[in-house]
Each structure stands twice: as C-alpha cells, then as structure tokens.
Amino acid sequence: MSNLKEIKRKIKSVHNTQKTTNAMKLVSTAKLRKAEEAAKKSKVFAQKIDEVLSEIAFKINQYEGLDDKLPFFRKKDNIEKMDIIFITADKGLCGGFNIKTIKTVNEMLEDCKAKKIKVRLRAIGKTGIEYFNFQNIEILEKYLDTSSSPDYEKACAIIKNAVDDFINEVTDKVVIVHNGYKNMISQEIRINELLPVQAIASKEEQESQSLMDLEPEDEEILNDLLKTYFEYNMYFSLVDSLAAEHSARMQAMDNATNNAKARVKQLNLAYNKARQESITTELIEIISGVESMK
C-alpha cells in the first residue's frame, strides 16, 4: 500500500512539472514571435550596411596609405591584442544555447593562446559571466540585464569602448560572438569580425556592377556611416541572440513537457501493475483463509 502511495505522489509531482514546462513553452513561443520579427527587420539593414562598408573597405585598399588615415580599416599583419565581445543569456532553461557560445569562446581563447595573442573579454549575459568567473578567467567588462532586453542605446554604450580602444591601438581586432537565430528549431554560432572593417573579395568586386565612387576627403560622412555600422552590428547581435534564446528555450521546454508525459505514462503503468499485484495478494489471502476453515 505504501508503494502505491509513493507512485501516486510521483505521478502528481511529474504532472505538476509538466504543467509548468508547458506554460513556459507557451510563454517562450509568444516572446519568440516578437523577437523573431525584430531580428528579421534588423537583419536586412545590418546586411546592407555590411555590404556597403565591405565595398568601401575594398576601395580604400586601392589607395596607397589611405588606410593609415582611416584607422577603422587599418590592418596589422601580426595581431597582438584582440577583444572578444560575446553574448549569452541572463536566464537558464534554454538547453545548450549558452554552452555553444561558451565553447566557441573557449576555442578562440585556446587558438589565440597558441598564436600568443592577448585576448580581452567583454561579456554580455549572466550565464557567460558566471562561467568565466568560475574558471578564473578575467573579464574586462560585464553587462547584466542586457541580452534579455536589448535596445539601441545599450548597444551603443557597449560597442563604444571597444571601438575607442581600437582607434587608440589598445587592441588590434574586435570580434563579436553570439548564438544566432536560424529558424524556430535551430540556432547557429555567428562570429563577426567587426574591426578592422573587412573588405569584400577582389573576385566579387570584379563581378560587382556597383557605381560607388570613393572620395578620400569625405571623411566626415564616412565616420558617421562607420559609427552607425558599429552600433547597429552590436544591436543586431543582441536582438538576434535574444530570438535564438527564446527559440532554444521553447525547444527545451517542449522536450521537457514530452519527457514528463512519457514519465507519467510509465508511472501510471507501474501504479496499475502494483495495484493489480496488491489485489491478487489480497484474493490469495482470502482464498487461503477460507480453505483453512474447511
């Protein structure tokens, strides 16, 4: 009898968990629709401004010595210092979403260590901060409550320090790493080499029908465009990461709900089996008692 009570208690507990995970799945699905729409809208602008700056970078390379006057396009043959800005979630229960980003950053750290490149980390999101703190890896800047509620002003504040350090030659390269939104059921790691601005391949340029003409004296316009490029890339990374986070959490909660259903089914079978055994035992005892009285 005590065994039946224990099984019944487990069924109730798992059933309550199932209700919770299903509710969390519905919440993540609702949030995903909004985040997905924002990510898709932002992606179009981010791609276009990337294309424009890549073409400008290619044309600047055609002018000897011009890249020295424009520090954002300045490249060094030997990278000595690099900044990695990485984004993780402020909350858990989203499967392997954060692990993928952390694993990628760790691989980059190992690669840079082998190449003797000094790396500084700028962390966005509680999960990543806690992980690298536990590993005793120094983090230059930490940003909480940003990945869960990104906005343009926050993105501008984050990227400004990294851009200033690049201009002042404190660092030679700036990279943004995040787990991005691919579709409702999958995410993919994105590594964006933000600085120096990457030029398009020469083959693509030859095939391009662009009528763009670069005048070296228009530095003010170019600097305004570059400012927008840096800020919007940072903003898009935050929005893209949030959409991927909701997608991953929706999947994780869906899997948890299905596992809870399967577990309830197993426990119900175990309960029915134990109940049948109990009834059979009682019947045998009654029959045995009757037989002994004859």
PDB file of N, CA and C in Angstrom, residues 9 33 39-40 42 58 83 105 108 111 117 121 149 158 168-169 180-181 188 195 198 212 214 220 233 257 261 278:
ATOM      1  N   ARG A   9       2.215   9.778  -5.534  1.00  0.00           N
ATOM      2  CA  ARG A   9       2.853  11.055  -5.224  1.00  0.00           C
ATOM      3  C   ARG A   9       3.773  11.489  -6.363  1.00  0.00           C
ATOM      4  N   ARG A  33       7.889  35.123 -31.188  1.00  0.00           N
ATOM      5  CA  ARG A  33       7.262  35.787 -32.337  1.00  0.00           C
ATOM      6  C   ARG A  33       7.691  37.256 -32.415  1.00  0.00           C
ATOM      7  N   ALA A  39      14.295  40.652 -35.119  1.00  0.00           N
ATOM      8  CA  ALA A  39      15.557  40.150 -35.676  1.00  0.00           C
ATOM      9  C   ALA A  39      15.546  40.179 -37.199  1.00  0.00           C
ATOM     10  N   LYS A  40      14.418  39.808 -37.796  1.00  0.00           N
ATOM     11  CA  LYS A  40      14.327  39.783 -39.258  1.00  0.00           C
ATOM     12  C   LYS A  40      14.407  41.190 -39.839  1.00  0.00           C
ATOM     13  N   SER A  42      15.845  43.804 -38.400  1.00  0.00           N
ATOM     14  CA  SER A  42      17.195  44.313 -38.154  1.00  0.00           C
ATOM     15  C   SER A  42      18.214  43.681 -39.097  1.00  0.00           C
ATOM     16  N   PHE A  58      37.181  47.747 -49.490  1.00  0.00           N
ATOM     17  CA  PHE A  58      37.921  47.259 -50.665  1.00  0.00           C
ATOM     18  C   PHE A  58      38.485  48.426 -51.471  1.00  0.00           C
ATOM     19  N   ASP A  83      40.019  41.870 -28.821  1.00  0.00           N
ATOM     20  CA  ASP A  83      38.860  41.938 -27.929  1.00  0.00           C
ATOM     21  C   ASP A  83      37.770  41.004 -28.442  1.00  0.00           C
ATOM     22  N   VAL A 105      33.915  30.503 -27.582  1.00  0.00           N
ATOM     23  CA  VAL A 105      34.840  31.468 -26.979  1.00  0.00           C
ATOM     24  C   VAL A 105      36.063  30.752 -26.414  1.00  0.00           C
ATOM     25  N   MET A 108      38.359  29.864 -29.214  1.00  0.00           N
ATOM     26  CA  MET A 108      39.074  31.049 -29.683  1.00  0.00           C
ATOM     27  C   MET A 108      40.198  31.433 -28.719  1.00  0.00           C
ATOM     28  N   ASP A 111      43.040  29.047 -29.306  1.00  0.00           N
ATOM     29  CA  ASP A 111      43.710  29.360 -30.574  1.00  0.00           C
ATOM     30  C   ASP A 111      44.593  30.596 -30.429  1.00  0.00           C
ATOM     31  N   ILE A 117      48.478  35.592 -28.826  1.00  0.00           N
ATOM     32  CA  ILE A 117      47.667  36.804 -28.948  1.00  0.00           C
ATOM     33  C   ILE A 117      46.974  37.059 -27.608  1.00  0.00           C
ATOM     34  N   LEU A 121      38.172  39.908 -22.729  1.00  0.00           N
ATOM     35  CA  LEU A 121      36.770  39.519 -22.881  1.00  0.00           C
ATOM     36  C   LEU A 121      35.843  40.627 -22.415  1.00  0.00           C
ATOM     37  N   SER A 149      16.941  42.115 -22.593  1.00  0.00           N
ATOM     38  CA  SER A 149      16.131  43.277 -23.015  1.00  0.00           C
ATOM     39  C   SER A 149      17.012  44.262 -23.787  1.00  0.00           C
ATOM     40  N   ILE A 158      27.889  49.709 -25.205  1.00  0.00           N
ATOM     41  CA  ILE A 158      28.773  48.538 -25.161  1.00  0.00           C
ATOM     42  C   ILE A 158      29.887  48.647 -26.192  1.00  0.00           C
ATOM     43  N   ASN A 168      42.682  53.847 -30.554  1.00  0.00           N
ATOM     44  CA  ASN A 168      43.876  54.208 -29.773  1.00  0.00           C
ATOM     45  C   ASN A 168      44.937  53.116 -29.777  1.00  0.00           C
ATOM     46  N   GLU A 169      44.710  52.082 -30.597  1.00  0.00           N
ATOM     47  CA  GLU A 169      45.651  50.969 -30.775  1.00  0.00           C
ATOM     48  C   GLU A 169      45.900  50.190 -29.490  1.00  0.00           C
ATOM     49  N   GLY A 180      23.157  32.766 -32.878  1.00  0.00           N
ATOM     50  CA  GLY A 180      22.133  33.496 -33.602  1.00  0.00           C
ATOM     51  C   GLY A 180      20.929  32.666 -34.004  1.00  0.00           C
ATOM     52  N   TYR A 181      19.878  33.374 -34.371  1.00  0.00           N
ATOM     53  CA  TYR A 181      18.610  32.739 -34.762  1.00  0.00           C
ATOM     54  C   TYR A 181      18.668  32.303 -36.221  1.00  0.00           C
ATOM     55  N   GLU A 188      22.521  29.045 -34.725  1.00  0.00           N
ATOM     56  CA  GLU A 188      23.876  28.846 -35.235  1.00  0.00           C
ATOM     57  C   GLU A 188      24.811  29.913 -34.666  1.00  0.00           C
ATOM     58  N   LEU A 195      36.078  44.765 -36.332  1.00  0.00           N
ATOM     59  CA  LEU A 195      37.206  45.663 -36.593  1.00  0.00           C
ATOM     60  C   LEU A 195      38.499  44.865 -36.738  1.00  0.00           C
ATOM     61  N   GLN A 198      36.144  44.549 -42.666  1.00  0.00           N
ATOM     62  CA  GLN A 198      36.593  43.560 -43.649  1.00  0.00           C
ATOM     63  C   GLN A 198      36.194  43.977 -45.063  1.00  0.00           C
ATOM     64  N   MET A 212      29.597  52.839 -57.032  1.00  0.00           N
ATOM     65  CA  MET A 212      30.149  53.596 -55.912  1.00  0.00           C
ATOM     66  C   MET A 212      31.492  54.211 -56.276  1.00  0.00           C
ATOM     67  N   LEU A 214      34.558  56.488 -54.384  1.00  0.00           N
ATOM     68  CA  LEU A 214      35.047  56.925 -53.078  1.00  0.00           C
ATOM     69  C   LEU A 214      35.926  58.150 -53.234  1.00  0.00           C
ATOM     70  N   GLU A 220      34.160  62.886 -42.993  1.00  0.00           N
ATOM     71  CA  GLU A 220      33.087  63.124 -42.021  1.00  0.00           C
ATOM     72  C   GLU A 220      31.888  62.217 -42.294  1.00  0.00           C
ATOM     73  N   ASN A 233      25.553  46.849 -35.768  1.00  0.00           N
ATOM     74  CA  ASN A 233      26.026  45.463 -35.697  1.00  0.00           C
ATOM     75  C   ASN A 233      25.909  44.921 -34.281  1.00  0.00           C
ATOM     76  N   THR A 257       8.407  18.893 -21.546  1.00  0.00           N
ATOM     77  CA  THR A 257       6.987  18.536 -21.445  1.00  0.00           C
ATOM     78  C   THR A 257       6.734  17.134 -21.981  1.00  0.00           C
ATOM     79  N   LYS A 261       5.415  13.814 -19.965  1.00  0.00           N
ATOM     80  CA  LYS A 261       4.279  12.989 -20.409  1.00  0.00           C
ATOM     81  C   LYS A 261       4.664  11.516 -20.433  1.00  0.00           C
ATOM     82  N   SER A 278      -1.396  -6.011  -5.676  1.00  0.00           N
ATOM     83  CA  SER A 278      -1.984  -5.876  -4.343  1.00  0.00           C
ATOM     84  C   SER A 278      -3.328  -6.597  -4.260  1.00  0.00           C
TER      85      SER A 278
END
